[in-house]
Tab-separated table of C-alpha atoms in Angstrom:
chain	number	residue	atom	x	y	z
A	1	MET	CA	56.160	-29.491	-131.595
A	2	ALA	CA	54.692	-32.152	-129.324
A	3	GLY	CA	51.685	-34.093	-130.572
A	4	THR	CA	48.201	-33.383	-129.274
A	5	MET	CA	47.130	-35.392	-126.212
A	6	THR	CA	43.783	-37.120	-126.759
A	7	ILE	CA	41.576	-39.183	-124.462
A	8	THR	CA	38.593	-40.910	-126.045
A	9	ALA	CA	35.512	-42.375	-124.397
A	10	GLU	CA	36.401	-45.773	-125.900
A	11	GLU	CA	39.806	-45.726	-124.211
A	12	VAL	CA	38.274	-44.817	-120.851
A	13	ASN	CA	35.615	-47.521	-121.198
A	14	CYS	CA	38.253	-50.139	-122.053
A	15	LEU	CA	40.284	-49.140	-118.982
A	16	ILE	CA	37.208	-49.421	-116.750
A	17	HIS	CA	36.305	-52.765	-118.391
A	18	ALA	CA	39.789	-54.111	-117.573
A	19	TYR	CA	39.458	-52.809	-113.997
A	20	PHE	CA	36.111	-54.600	-113.595
A	21	GLN	CA	37.641	-57.855	-114.854
A	22	ASP	CA	40.685	-57.557	-112.578
A	23	SER	CA	38.396	-56.887	-109.601
A	24	GLY	CA	36.148	-59.871	-110.311
A	25	PHE	CA	33.113	-57.779	-111.292
A	26	GLN	CA	32.271	-59.989	-114.261
A	27	HIS	CA	28.647	-58.891	-114.632
A	28	SER	CA	29.617	-55.205	-114.585
A	29	ALA	CA	32.344	-55.881	-117.153
A	30	PHE	CA	29.866	-57.687	-119.404
A	31	THR	CA	27.294	-54.883	-119.125
A	32	LEU	CA	29.864	-52.207	-119.964
A	33	ARG	CA	31.158	-54.254	-122.875
A	34	MET	CA	27.655	-54.602	-124.337
A	35	GLU	CA	26.359	-51.077	-123.697
A	36	GLY	CA	29.630	-49.463	-124.737
A	37	ARG	CA	29.842	-51.706	-127.831
A	38	LEU	CA	33.455	-52.387	-126.980
A	39	ASP	CA	33.605	-55.406	-129.296
A	40	ASN	CA	33.543	-52.874	-132.149
A	41	SER	CA	36.530	-51.020	-130.727
A	42	HIS	CA	40.091	-51.919	-131.723
A	43	HIS	CA	41.169	-50.989	-128.170
A	44	ILE	CA	39.438	-54.036	-126.645
A	45	LYS	CA	42.052	-56.347	-128.202
A	46	LYS	CA	44.972	-54.435	-126.699
A	47	HIS	CA	46.800	-55.811	-123.669
A	48	ILE	CA	45.975	-53.625	-120.671
A	49	PRO	CA	48.313	-54.380	-117.736
A	50	ARG	CA	46.742	-55.347	-114.435
A	51	GLY	CA	45.895	-52.280	-112.359
A	52	GLU	CA	46.444	-49.848	-115.227
A	53	LEU	CA	43.457	-47.639	-114.341
A	54	VAL	CA	44.620	-47.313	-110.726
A	55	GLU	CA	48.147	-46.639	-111.984
A	56	LEU	CA	46.980	-43.767	-114.194
A	57	LEU	CA	44.774	-42.318	-111.437
A	58	SER	CA	47.727	-42.511	-109.042
A	59	LYS	CA	49.908	-40.531	-111.444
A	60	ALA	CA	47.168	-37.944	-111.876
A	61	LEU	CA	46.849	-37.625	-108.102
A	62	LEU	CA	50.609	-37.134	-107.747
A	63	TYR	CA	50.516	-34.427	-110.434
A	64	SER	CA	47.697	-32.675	-108.546
A	65	GLU	CA	49.756	-32.845	-105.360
A	66	VAL	CA	52.777	-31.282	-107.055
A	67	GLU	CA	50.575	-28.590	-108.590
A	68	ALA	CA	48.994	-27.715	-105.237
A	69	HIS	CA	52.260	-27.680	-103.280
A	70	TRP	CA	54.458	-25.805	-105.735
A	71	LYS	CA	55.652	-22.676	-103.983
A	72	GLU	CA	57.848	-20.409	-106.102
A	73	ASP	CA	61.001	-22.496	-106.614
A	74	GLY	CA	60.303	-25.588	-104.588
A	75	LEU	CA	57.731	-27.946	-103.074
A	76	ALA	CA	56.070	-27.499	-99.725
A	77	SER	CA	57.171	-30.372	-97.521
A	78	ASN	CA	55.077	-29.769	-94.421
A	79	CYS	CA	51.459	-30.122	-95.586
A	80	LYS	CA	49.708	-32.522	-93.207
A	81	ASN	CA	46.568	-33.264	-95.229
A	82	ASN	CA	46.382	-36.250	-97.537
A	83	PHE	CA	45.251	-36.218	-101.138
A	84	SER	CA	42.319	-38.289	-102.424
A	85	LEU	CA	40.488	-38.660	-105.705
A	86	LEU	CA	37.106	-37.312	-104.583
A	87	GLU	CA	37.983	-34.742	-101.902
A	88	HIS	CA	39.060	-31.160	-102.600
A	89	HIS	CA	42.522	-30.648	-101.086
A	90	VAL	CA	43.081	-27.918	-98.518
A	91	CYS	CA	46.638	-27.497	-97.250
A	92	SER	CA	47.345	-27.718	-93.531
A	93	PHE	CA	50.833	-26.485	-92.647
A	94	ASP	CA	53.052	-26.868	-89.582
A	95	ALA	CA	52.338	-24.877	-86.436
A	96	ASP	CA	54.479	-21.969	-87.628
A	97	GLY	CA	52.202	-21.604	-90.649
A	98	GLN	CA	55.186	-21.400	-92.969
A	99	SER	CA	55.863	-23.267	-96.157
A	100	HIS	CA	59.307	-24.855	-96.339
A	101	PRO	CA	60.263	-25.511	-99.968
A	102	SER	CA	62.156	-28.709	-100.465
A	103	THR	CA	65.391	-28.849	-102.371
A	104	GLN	CA	64.906	-32.527	-103.250
A	105	PRO	CA	63.261	-33.475	-106.553
A	106	ASN	CA	60.508	-35.306	-104.745
A	107	GLY	CA	60.450	-33.218	-101.624
A	108	GLY	CA	57.048	-32.870	-100.049
A	109	LEU	CA	55.587	-35.921	-101.753
A	110	THR	CA	54.380	-38.513	-99.323
A	111	SER	CA	53.894	-42.208	-100.044
A	112	LEU	CA	50.654	-43.145	-101.805
A	113	ALA	CA	48.335	-45.745	-100.275
A	114	ILE	CA	46.177	-47.731	-102.687
A	115	VAL	CA	43.260	-48.879	-100.600
A	116	GLY	CA	41.201	-51.990	-101.325
A	117	ASP	CA	38.269	-53.617	-99.561
A	118	THR	CA	40.282	-55.322	-96.859
A	119	LYS	CA	43.773	-53.851	-96.782
A	120	SER	CA	45.924	-51.097	-98.255
A	121	LYS	CA	49.108	-51.546	-100.224
A	122	ARG	CA	51.684	-48.782	-100.162
A	123	LYS	CA	53.727	-47.723	-103.123
A	124	SER	CA	56.731	-45.513	-102.531
A	125	VAL	CA	56.958	-42.426	-104.758
A	126	THR	CA	60.685	-42.099	-104.368
A	127	PRO	CA	62.897	-44.546	-106.277
A	128	SER	CA	63.178	-47.835	-104.447
A	129	SER	CA	66.529	-48.894	-105.853
A	130	GLU	CA	69.884	-47.340	-106.608
A	131	ASP	CA	69.283	-47.269	-110.358
A	132	GLY	CA	66.107	-45.233	-109.899
A	133	HIS	CA	63.730	-48.011	-110.890
A	134	VAL	CA	60.316	-47.658	-109.313
A	135	GLU	CA	57.988	-50.639	-108.856
A	136	LYS	CA	55.053	-49.709	-111.104
A	137	ARG	CA	52.330	-51.306	-109.038
A	138	PRO	CA	51.961	-53.392	-105.884
A	139	ARG	CA	52.943	-56.985	-106.475
A	140	ARG	CA	50.766	-59.834	-105.329
A	141	GLU	CA	52.363	-62.343	-103.013
A	142	ASP	CA	51.673	-65.187	-105.429
A	143	GLU	CA	53.336	-63.260	-108.283
A	144	ASP	CA	56.590	-63.121	-106.343
A	145	SER	CA	56.495	-66.745	-105.259
A	146	GLU	CA	55.173	-68.473	-108.361
A	147	SER	CA	56.529	-67.013	-111.577
A	148	ALA	CA	57.789	-63.918	-113.311
A	149	MET	CA	55.479	-63.165	-116.217
A	150	ALA	CA	56.527	-62.157	-119.719
A	151	VAL	CA	54.538	-59.655	-121.742
A	152	ASP	CA	52.559	-62.298	-123.634
A	153	GLY	CA	51.411	-63.936	-120.403
A	154	MET	CA	53.752	-66.940	-120.603
A	155	PRO	CA	56.271	-67.632	-117.836
A	156	LYS	CA	59.636	-65.936	-118.171
A	157	THR	CA	60.923	-68.234	-115.437
A	158	ILE	CA	59.474	-71.518	-114.310
A	159	PRO	CA	58.660	-71.973	-110.590
A	160	LYS	CA	61.249	-73.677	-108.440
A	161	GLU	CA	60.589	-77.208	-107.316
A	162	HIS	CA	58.671	-77.434	-104.037
A	163	LYS	CA	59.997	-80.041	-101.659
A	164	THR	CA	57.311	-82.168	-100.045
A	165	LYS	CA	57.979	-85.405	-98.217
A	166	GLY	CA	56.862	-88.492	-100.074
A	167	ALA	CA	55.911	-86.673	-103.286
A	168	THR	CA	57.317	-87.253	-106.764
A	169	LEU	CA	57.257	-83.717	-108.104
A	170	PRO	CA	57.641	-82.177	-111.559
A	171	LYS	CA	61.120	-80.924	-112.404
A	172	SER	CA	61.596	-77.163	-112.518
A	173	GLU	CA	61.916	-77.297	-116.316
A	174	ALA	CA	58.873	-79.548	-116.769
A	175	VAL	CA	56.600	-77.060	-118.491
A	176	THR	CA	56.014	-77.283	-122.221
A	177	VAL	CA	53.952	-74.624	-123.966
A	178	LEU	CA	52.105	-75.950	-127.012
A	179	ARG	CA	51.602	-73.088	-129.454
A	180	ALA	CA	49.495	-73.830	-132.511
A	181	HIS	CA	45.980	-72.454	-132.046
A	182	LYS	CA	46.261	-69.027	-133.675
A	183	SER	CA	43.864	-68.343	-136.527
A	184	GLY	CA	40.611	-66.672	-135.505
A	185	GLY	CA	41.305	-66.745	-131.758
A	186	LYS	CA	43.843	-68.291	-129.401
A	187	THR	CA	41.704	-69.350	-126.454
A	188	VAL	CA	42.033	-73.102	-125.868
A	189	PHE	CA	38.892	-74.336	-124.126
A	190	VAL	CA	39.240	-78.143	-123.990
A	191	ALA	CA	41.982	-80.762	-123.800
A	192	SER	CA	41.863	-84.523	-123.313
A	193	TRP	CA	44.477	-87.263	-122.908
A	194	ASN	CA	43.990	-90.505	-124.828
A	195	PRO	CA	43.133	-93.150	-122.186
A	196	THR	CA	45.231	-95.923	-123.765
A	197	SER	CA	48.084	-94.153	-125.574
A	198	THR	CA	50.560	-92.512	-123.201
A	199	GLY	CA	51.418	-88.965	-124.207
A	200	SER	CA	48.671	-88.630	-126.819
A	201	LEU	CA	46.806	-85.368	-126.311
A	202	ILE	CA	44.050	-83.589	-128.208
A	203	THR	CA	43.154	-79.902	-127.806
A	204	GLY	CA	40.322	-77.724	-129.103
A	205	ALA	CA	40.046	-73.960	-129.291
A	206	ARG	CA	38.018	-70.921	-130.275
A	207	ASP	CA	39.582	-70.995	-133.751
A	208	ALA	CA	37.490	-74.131	-134.603
A	209	THR	CA	40.571	-76.315	-134.848
A	210	ILE	CA	41.512	-79.632	-133.275
A	211	MET	CA	45.179	-80.366	-132.613
A	212	TYR	CA	46.668	-83.821	-132.021
A	213	TRP	CA	49.897	-83.926	-130.023
A	214	ASP	CA	52.406	-86.655	-129.189
A	215	ILE	CA	54.009	-85.598	-125.892
A	216	PRO	CA	57.304	-87.466	-125.247
A	217	THR	CA	57.652	-88.754	-121.693
A	218	ASN	CA	60.331	-90.395	-119.600
A	219	SER	CA	59.517	-92.357	-116.470
A	220	HIS	CA	62.500	-90.895	-114.582
A	221	ASP	CA	62.848	-87.302	-115.694
A	222	GLY	CA	59.250	-86.240	-116.301
A	223	LEU	CA	58.258	-84.178	-119.315
A	224	VAL	CA	60.831	-83.667	-122.054
A	225	VAL	CA	60.846	-80.022	-123.110
A	226	SER	CA	61.120	-79.433	-126.851
A	227	SER	CA	59.630	-77.357	-129.654
A	228	LEU	CA	56.642	-79.599	-130.174
A	229	GLN	CA	54.412	-79.398	-133.212
A	230	PRO	CA	51.006	-81.078	-133.584
A	231	THR	CA	50.969	-84.426	-135.354
A	232	ALA	CA	47.624	-83.573	-136.949
A	233	LYS	CA	45.450	-80.504	-137.321
A	234	ILE	CA	41.765	-80.384	-138.214
A	235	SER	CA	39.986	-77.198	-139.228
A	236	LEU	CA	36.374	-78.086	-138.502
A	237	THR	CA	34.567	-75.208	-140.165
A	238	ASN	CA	34.864	-71.653	-141.445
A	239	SER	CA	32.054	-70.571	-139.120
A	240	ALA	CA	32.866	-67.759	-136.686
A	241	LYS	CA	30.735	-69.491	-134.020
A	242	ALA	CA	32.437	-72.858	-133.670
A	243	ASP	CA	34.186	-72.697	-130.296
A	244	LEU	CA	35.067	-76.203	-129.123
A	245	THR	CA	33.135	-77.194	-125.987
A	246	SER	CA	33.721	-80.908	-125.412
A	247	LEU	CA	36.265	-83.662	-126.151
A	248	ASP	CA	35.666	-87.239	-124.984
A	249	TRP	CA	37.547	-90.433	-125.924
A	250	ASN	CA	35.959	-93.869	-126.026
A	251	LYS	CA	37.391	-96.473	-123.647
A	252	ASP	CA	39.701	-97.921	-126.324
A	253	GLY	CA	41.177	-94.548	-127.240
A	254	THR	CA	40.312	-95.084	-130.909
A	255	LEU	CA	37.599	-92.437	-131.354
A	256	VAL	CA	37.003	-88.983	-129.894
A	257	ALA	CA	33.623	-87.216	-129.723
A	258	ILE	CA	33.749	-83.472	-130.422
A	259	GLY	CA	31.142	-80.935	-129.307
A	260	SER	CA	31.033	-77.416	-130.704
A	261	LEU	CA	29.012	-74.208	-130.701
A	262	ASP	CA	28.252	-74.751	-134.407
A	263	SER	CA	25.683	-77.426	-133.367
A	264	VAL	CA	27.484	-80.239	-135.222
A	265	LEU	CA	28.501	-83.553	-133.602
A	266	ARG	CA	31.752	-84.938	-134.966
A	267	ILE	CA	33.610	-88.166	-134.235
A	268	CYS	CA	37.235	-88.507	-135.331
A	269	ASP	CA	39.845	-91.247	-135.076
A	270	THR	CA	43.385	-90.988	-133.701
A	271	SER	CA	44.771	-89.636	-136.982
A	272	GLY	CA	42.179	-86.870	-137.229
A	273	LYS	CA	40.116	-88.578	-139.927
A	274	THR	CA	36.365	-87.980	-139.610
A	275	TYR	CA	34.495	-91.135	-138.597
A	276	MET	CA	31.034	-89.584	-138.287
A	277	ILE	CA	29.375	-86.183	-138.596
A	278	ASP	CA	25.781	-85.240	-137.764
A	279	HIS	CA	23.818	-81.968	-138.011
A	280	HIS	CA	20.746	-83.062	-136.069
A	281	HIS	CA	21.055	-80.520	-133.253
A	282	LYS	CA	19.722	-77.019	-133.929
A	283	GLY	CA	21.721	-75.322	-131.180
A	284	PRO	CA	25.250	-75.362	-129.705
A	285	ILE	CA	26.398	-78.684	-128.226
A	286	PHE	CA	27.677	-78.309	-124.652
A	287	ALA	CA	28.676	-81.931	-123.964
A	288	ALA	CA	29.241	-85.143	-125.924
A	289	LYS	CA	30.156	-88.344	-124.058
A	290	PHE	CA	30.738	-91.998	-124.904
A	291	SER	CA	28.953	-94.664	-122.894
A	292	PRO	CA	31.219	-96.943	-120.794
A	293	SER	CA	31.332	-99.581	-123.567
A	294	GLY	CA	31.715	-97.026	-126.352
A	295	GLN	CA	28.548	-98.222	-128.103
A	296	TRP	CA	26.657	-94.946	-127.608
A	297	ILE	CA	27.246	-91.195	-127.505
A	298	VAL	CA	24.946	-88.828	-125.630
A	299	THR	CA	24.919	-85.068	-126.220
A	300	ALA	CA	23.504	-81.992	-124.450
A	301	SER	CA	22.433	-78.969	-126.489
A	302	LEU	CA	21.079	-75.445	-126.281
A	303	ASP	CA	18.162	-76.599	-128.470
A	304	ASN	CA	16.605	-78.015	-125.241
A	305	THR	CA	17.307	-81.644	-126.176
A	306	SER	CA	19.700	-84.488	-125.495
A	307	CYS	CA	20.439	-87.013	-128.232
A	308	VAL	CA	21.834	-90.545	-128.238
A	309	TRP	CA	23.683	-91.957	-131.245
A	310	ASP	CA	24.610	-95.517	-132.161
A	311	VAL	CA	28.335	-95.247	-132.840
A	312	LYS	CA	28.721	-98.462	-134.866
A	313	ASP	CA	25.756	-97.784	-137.152
A	314	LYS	CA	26.476	-94.023	-137.280
A	315	ARG	CA	22.841	-93.106	-136.744
A	316	LEU	CA	20.631	-91.228	-134.307
A	317	HIS	CA	19.043	-93.600	-131.785
A	318	ARG	CA	16.661	-91.134	-130.105
A	319	GLN	CA	16.190	-87.465	-129.278
A	320	TYR	CA	14.946	-86.598	-125.773
A	321	ARG	CA	12.936	-83.451	-124.915
A	322	ASN	CA	12.650	-83.786	-121.147
A	323	HIS	CA	13.696	-80.239	-120.161
A	324	GLY	CA	10.781	-78.434	-121.810
A	325	ASP	CA	11.804	-74.945	-122.920
A	326	ALA	CA	15.053	-75.033	-120.915
A	327	CYS	CA	18.388	-75.829	-122.525
A	328	CYS	CA	20.157	-79.116	-121.770
A	329	LEU	CA	23.474	-78.239	-120.128
A	330	ASP	CA	25.220	-81.481	-119.214
A	331	VAL	CA	25.011	-85.271	-119.479
A	332	ASP	CA	26.706	-88.279	-117.897
A	333	TRP	CA	26.315	-92.044	-118.161
A	334	ILE	CA	25.059	-94.091	-115.198
A	335	GLY	CA	25.443	-97.384	-117.054
A	336	ASP	CA	25.641	-98.445	-120.660
A	337	SER	CA	21.902	-98.028	-121.151
A	338	ILE	CA	21.009	-95.265	-118.647
A	339	PHE	CA	22.160	-91.654	-118.637
A	340	VAL	CA	21.388	-88.490	-116.677
A	341	SER	CA	20.850	-85.048	-118.203
A	342	SER	CA	20.753	-81.700	-116.403
A	343	GLY	CA	19.332	-78.443	-117.703
A	344	GLY	CA	18.517	-74.810	-117.248
A	345	ASP	CA	15.318	-75.803	-115.456
A	346	CYS	CA	17.492	-76.917	-112.492
A	347	LEU	CA	16.327	-80.506	-112.985
A	348	ALA	CA	18.256	-83.696	-113.651
A	349	HIS	CA	16.472	-86.511	-115.474
A	350	ILE	CA	17.587	-90.134	-115.263
A	351	VAL	CA	16.673	-91.706	-118.616
A	352	SER	CA	16.756	-95.225	-120.093
A	353	LEU	CA	17.627	-95.766	-123.747
A	354	SER	CA	14.611	-98.047	-124.016
A	355	GLY	CA	12.130	-95.250	-123.214
A	356	THR	CA	11.546	-91.555	-123.703
A	357	LYS	CA	10.310	-90.377	-120.296
A	358	PRO	CA	12.592	-90.020	-117.242
A	359	LEU	CA	12.852	-92.902	-114.785
A	360	GLN	CA	13.413	-90.332	-112.043
A	361	THR	CA	13.767	-86.562	-111.804
A	362	LEU	CA	15.922	-84.717	-109.265
A	363	LYS	CA	16.111	-81.002	-108.486
A	364	LEU	CA	19.743	-80.246	-109.322
A	365	THR	CA	21.971	-78.964	-112.113
A	366	MET	CA	25.571	-80.156	-112.484
A	367	VAL	CA	25.913	-83.973	-112.264
A	368	ARG	CA	28.726	-86.566	-112.160
A	369	CYS	CA	28.641	-90.322	-111.507
A	370	ASN	CA	31.246	-92.047	-109.355
A	371	PRO	CA	33.620	-94.551	-111.029
A	372	SER	CA	31.490	-97.555	-110.001
A	373	ARG	CA	28.285	-95.870	-111.279
A	374	THR	CA	26.502	-96.428	-107.968
A	375	ARG	CA	26.301	-92.846	-106.719
A	376	LEU	CA	25.744	-89.413	-108.194
A	377	ILE	CA	27.045	-86.019	-107.094
A	378	SER	CA	25.222	-82.830	-108.035
A	379	GLY	CA	26.355	-79.230	-107.792
A	380	SER	CA	23.939	-76.335	-107.605
A	381	ASP	CA	23.571	-72.564	-107.569
A	382	ASP	CA	22.373	-72.841	-103.946
A	383	THR	CA	26.070	-73.218	-102.896
A	384	THR	CA	25.705	-76.908	-101.967
A	385	ALA	CA	26.598	-80.253	-103.490
A	386	ARG	CA	24.583	-83.424	-102.861
A	387	VAL	CA	25.520	-87.090	-103.067
A	388	TRP	CA	22.749	-89.477	-104.161
A	389	ASN	CA	22.428	-93.266	-103.973
A	390	LEU	CA	21.619	-94.284	-107.545
A	391	GLU	CA	20.656	-97.843	-106.741
A	392	ALA	CA	17.987	-96.645	-104.309
A	393	ILE	CA	16.758	-93.981	-106.734
A	394	LEU	CA	16.288	-96.506	-109.528
A	395	MET	CA	14.258	-98.640	-107.100
A	396	ASP	CA	11.953	-95.647	-106.416
A	397	LYS	CA	13.110	-95.346	-102.793
A	398	MET	CA	14.450	-91.773	-103.088
A	399	PRO	CA	16.567	-91.632	-99.896
A	400	ALA	CA	17.762	-88.294	-98.526
A	401	PRO	CA	21.068	-87.229	-100.114
A	402	VAL	CA	24.282	-86.402	-98.267
A	403	VAL	CA	24.445	-82.585	-98.360
A	404	LEU	CA	27.872	-80.952	-98.672
A	405	LYS	CA	27.646	-77.459	-97.140
A	406	GLY	CA	30.427	-74.906	-96.872
A	407	HIS	CA	30.721	-72.883	-100.079
A	408	THR	CA	29.349	-69.345	-100.018
A	409	LYS	CA	28.696	-68.952	-103.762
A	410	CYS	CA	27.399	-71.194	-106.547
A	411	LEU	CA	29.476	-74.187	-107.603
A	412	THR	CA	31.425	-74.342	-110.859
A	413	SER	CA	32.699	-77.929	-110.850
A	414	VAL	CA	32.316	-81.269	-109.050
A	415	LYS	CA	34.608	-84.263	-109.440
A	416	TRP	CA	34.943	-87.766	-107.985
A	417	CYS	CA	38.351	-89.052	-106.950
A	418	PRO	CA	39.081	-91.962	-109.340
A	419	TYR	CA	40.653	-94.217	-106.710
A	420	THR	CA	39.619	-95.101	-103.163
A	421	ASP	CA	41.897	-96.867	-100.659
A	422	PRO	CA	40.424	-100.105	-99.275
A	423	GLY	CA	38.386	-99.506	-96.146
A	424	THR	CA	37.949	-95.774	-96.763
A	425	HIS	CA	35.135	-93.614	-98.136
A	426	GLU	CA	35.078	-92.156	-101.632
A	427	LEU	CA	36.295	-88.562	-101.933
A	428	VAL	CA	34.746	-85.771	-103.993
A	429	ALA	CA	36.064	-82.304	-104.803
A	430	THR	CA	34.037	-79.161	-105.436
A	431	ALA	CA	34.999	-75.744	-106.814
A	432	SER	CA	33.077	-72.514	-106.506
A	433	PHE	CA	32.785	-68.866	-107.460
A	434	ASP	CA	33.803	-68.172	-103.834
A	435	MET	CA	37.394	-68.844	-105.029
A	436	THR	CA	37.809	-71.978	-102.897
A	437	VAL	CA	38.112	-75.719	-103.489
A	438	ARG	CA	36.855	-78.247	-100.965
A	439	LEU	CA	37.596	-81.945	-100.574
A	440	TRP	CA	34.811	-84.003	-98.974
A	441	ASP	CA	34.075	-87.395	-97.477
A	442	SER	CA	31.155	-88.408	-99.709
A	443	VAL	CA	29.600	-90.664	-97.035
A	444	THR	CA	29.757	-88.492	-93.907
A	445	GLY	CA	29.639	-85.114	-95.684
A	446	ASP	CA	32.675	-83.882	-93.721
A	447	CYS	CA	34.903	-81.269	-95.377
A	448	LEU	CA	38.413	-82.767	-95.228
A	449	GLN	CA	40.373	-79.998	-96.949
A	450	LEU	CA	39.683	-76.335	-97.680
A	451	LEU	CA	41.970	-74.791	-100.324
A	452	THR	CA	41.978	-70.992	-100.329
A	453	ASP	CA	45.019	-70.106	-102.473
A	454	HIS	CA	43.047	-68.752	-105.412
A	455	SER	CA	42.244	-65.086	-105.963
A	456	LYS	CA	39.555	-65.674	-108.618
A	457	PRO	CA	36.806	-68.269	-109.207
A	458	VAL	CA	37.973	-71.826	-109.904
A	459	TYR	CA	36.368	-73.271	-113.041
A	460	SER	CA	37.620	-76.843	-113.270
A	461	LEU	CA	39.042	-79.764	-111.277
A	462	SER	CA	41.123	-82.770	-112.235
A	463	PHE	CA	42.459	-85.682	-110.191
A	464	SER	CA	45.540	-87.649	-111.130
A	465	PRO	CA	44.687	-91.232	-112.268
A	466	GLU	CA	45.827	-92.810	-109.005
A	467	GLY	CA	43.849	-90.258	-106.984
A	468	ARG	CA	46.809	-88.835	-105.050
A	469	LEU	CA	47.013	-85.365	-106.598
A	470	LEU	CA	44.397	-82.730	-107.427
A	471	VAL	CA	44.658	-79.827	-109.862
A	472	PRO	CA	42.178	-77.067	-109.028
A	473	GLY	CA	41.686	-75.352	-112.378
A	474	ARG	CA	43.652	-72.155	-111.999
A	475	ARG	CA	47.249	-73.214	-111.356
A	476	LYS	CA	47.929	-75.409	-108.312
A	477	LEU	CA	48.929	-79.018	-107.725
A	478	ILE	CA	47.719	-80.339	-104.381
A	479	ILE	CA	48.529	-83.474	-102.359
A	480	ILE	CA	45.056	-84.690	-101.442
A	481	LYS	CA	45.687	-86.237	-98.024
A	482	THR	CA	47.615	-83.268	-96.614
A	483	GLY	CA	46.353	-80.334	-98.675
A	484	ASP	CA	49.975	-79.259	-99.313
A	485	LYS	CA	50.712	-77.331	-102.476
A	486	VAL	CA	53.581	-79.104	-104.240
A	487	TRP	CA	53.795	-77.250	-107.536
A	488	SER	CA	52.219	-74.284	-109.285
A	489	TRP	CA	52.236	-72.394	-112.552
A	490	SER	CA	50.518	-69.202	-113.725
A	491	ALA	CA	49.203	-68.314	-117.174
A	492	GLY	CA	48.909	-64.643	-116.202
A	493	MET	CA	46.582	-62.669	-113.979
A	494	ARG	CA	43.996	-62.002	-116.711
A	495	LEU	CA	44.039	-65.456	-118.279
A	496	GLY	CA	41.659	-68.079	-116.931
A	497	ILE	CA	42.366	-71.822	-117.012
A	498	PHE	CA	39.447	-73.832	-118.345
């Protein structure tokens, strides 16, 4: 006897939650997850394939069509009316008013159109190949061209090498997957290369562990693929709320500052040994950064403060409360004795280590200094980025900034190009929730490149050290001057790249 078919509210809610995430409705997904208490359901941890809800609804619609068109010993093949989820179906037959049963297994079934906001994708009901295999759901163009995905989200095949004139590209086999973060949660949030030791990498994850890696390299053949294991592993705490948020090396590559949601600042050396630990913050630490000389570390915390530590003496230098009741979200160094902090109050304060009050205050959120520490770029929820002259600001002149307009949603990341050709202007890149990346002339404000490959928001940006290549945080590698995509890799449709 066949088992009983059951459908629970939890299962339906998890399907709708996955649909919201796939469609980019993050706020709706979050609301459903909270109100439905899905974190308490074992279903939320299950892998739900992309488009599963639409797939199940499609099958139900096909069953309804068969049920409505079954006539004695066959299927009516001449009904003109389409089926839809919300409309009651009324058959409309040919002019002769007769039903003509089909002798084919799928006779009478028309192709099913899955309609989105801008276009419809058709999925044939009849088998599309000789062996009877049916494509389960419409494939995205970038799925076909970039990689075939395995069940666990890792690439079953690596993308083929893209040929671009003048570019030294990664080999087709040049992808190494580092698997070590497992206990407590697999999401890897932060990674940072040692600035002085080639191939030395550190990663931090939701499982409150730090991994040190030694990645072998070859100047001719690119990355050497092997079953790599971490050279050191640090379990920071047993706390369930210790997601890693920030990793930053000092200029010598001898110490790394570690920020975490457990509110603790840690500094470790290259072997993983703890150099310093401090519990001064009373809220999660969002950023921890060394000053250019490595003498100081500044942090940003949810406890509404930024703190500066003396690295050599291993002591707190000063705690700053310039954002009132708003959390401090980010920090960056302007020089070795001046830093800028930004917060939830949409203000950025330029602060000297010799005082407590801001030297200047700007209305902005996300901030980054250029390599020469002479200009500042800010990103904001108002969809713009602004470039400021720091030298003029510190002299109380407050000139008008260069405004970078073009994004249609709030910005997620801003980044300066680390190298500028002689006689040219510095370049900056911005990413946004509008799923685009833009490359700008920081002096004129002109948009030089608009990258529209992504189908979801782009969260991070990274330039290559020589400033020739750009990695917009989801999976592309871009030649800056031409905007050509030269290489790509996908971690899976439901996995973000941080």
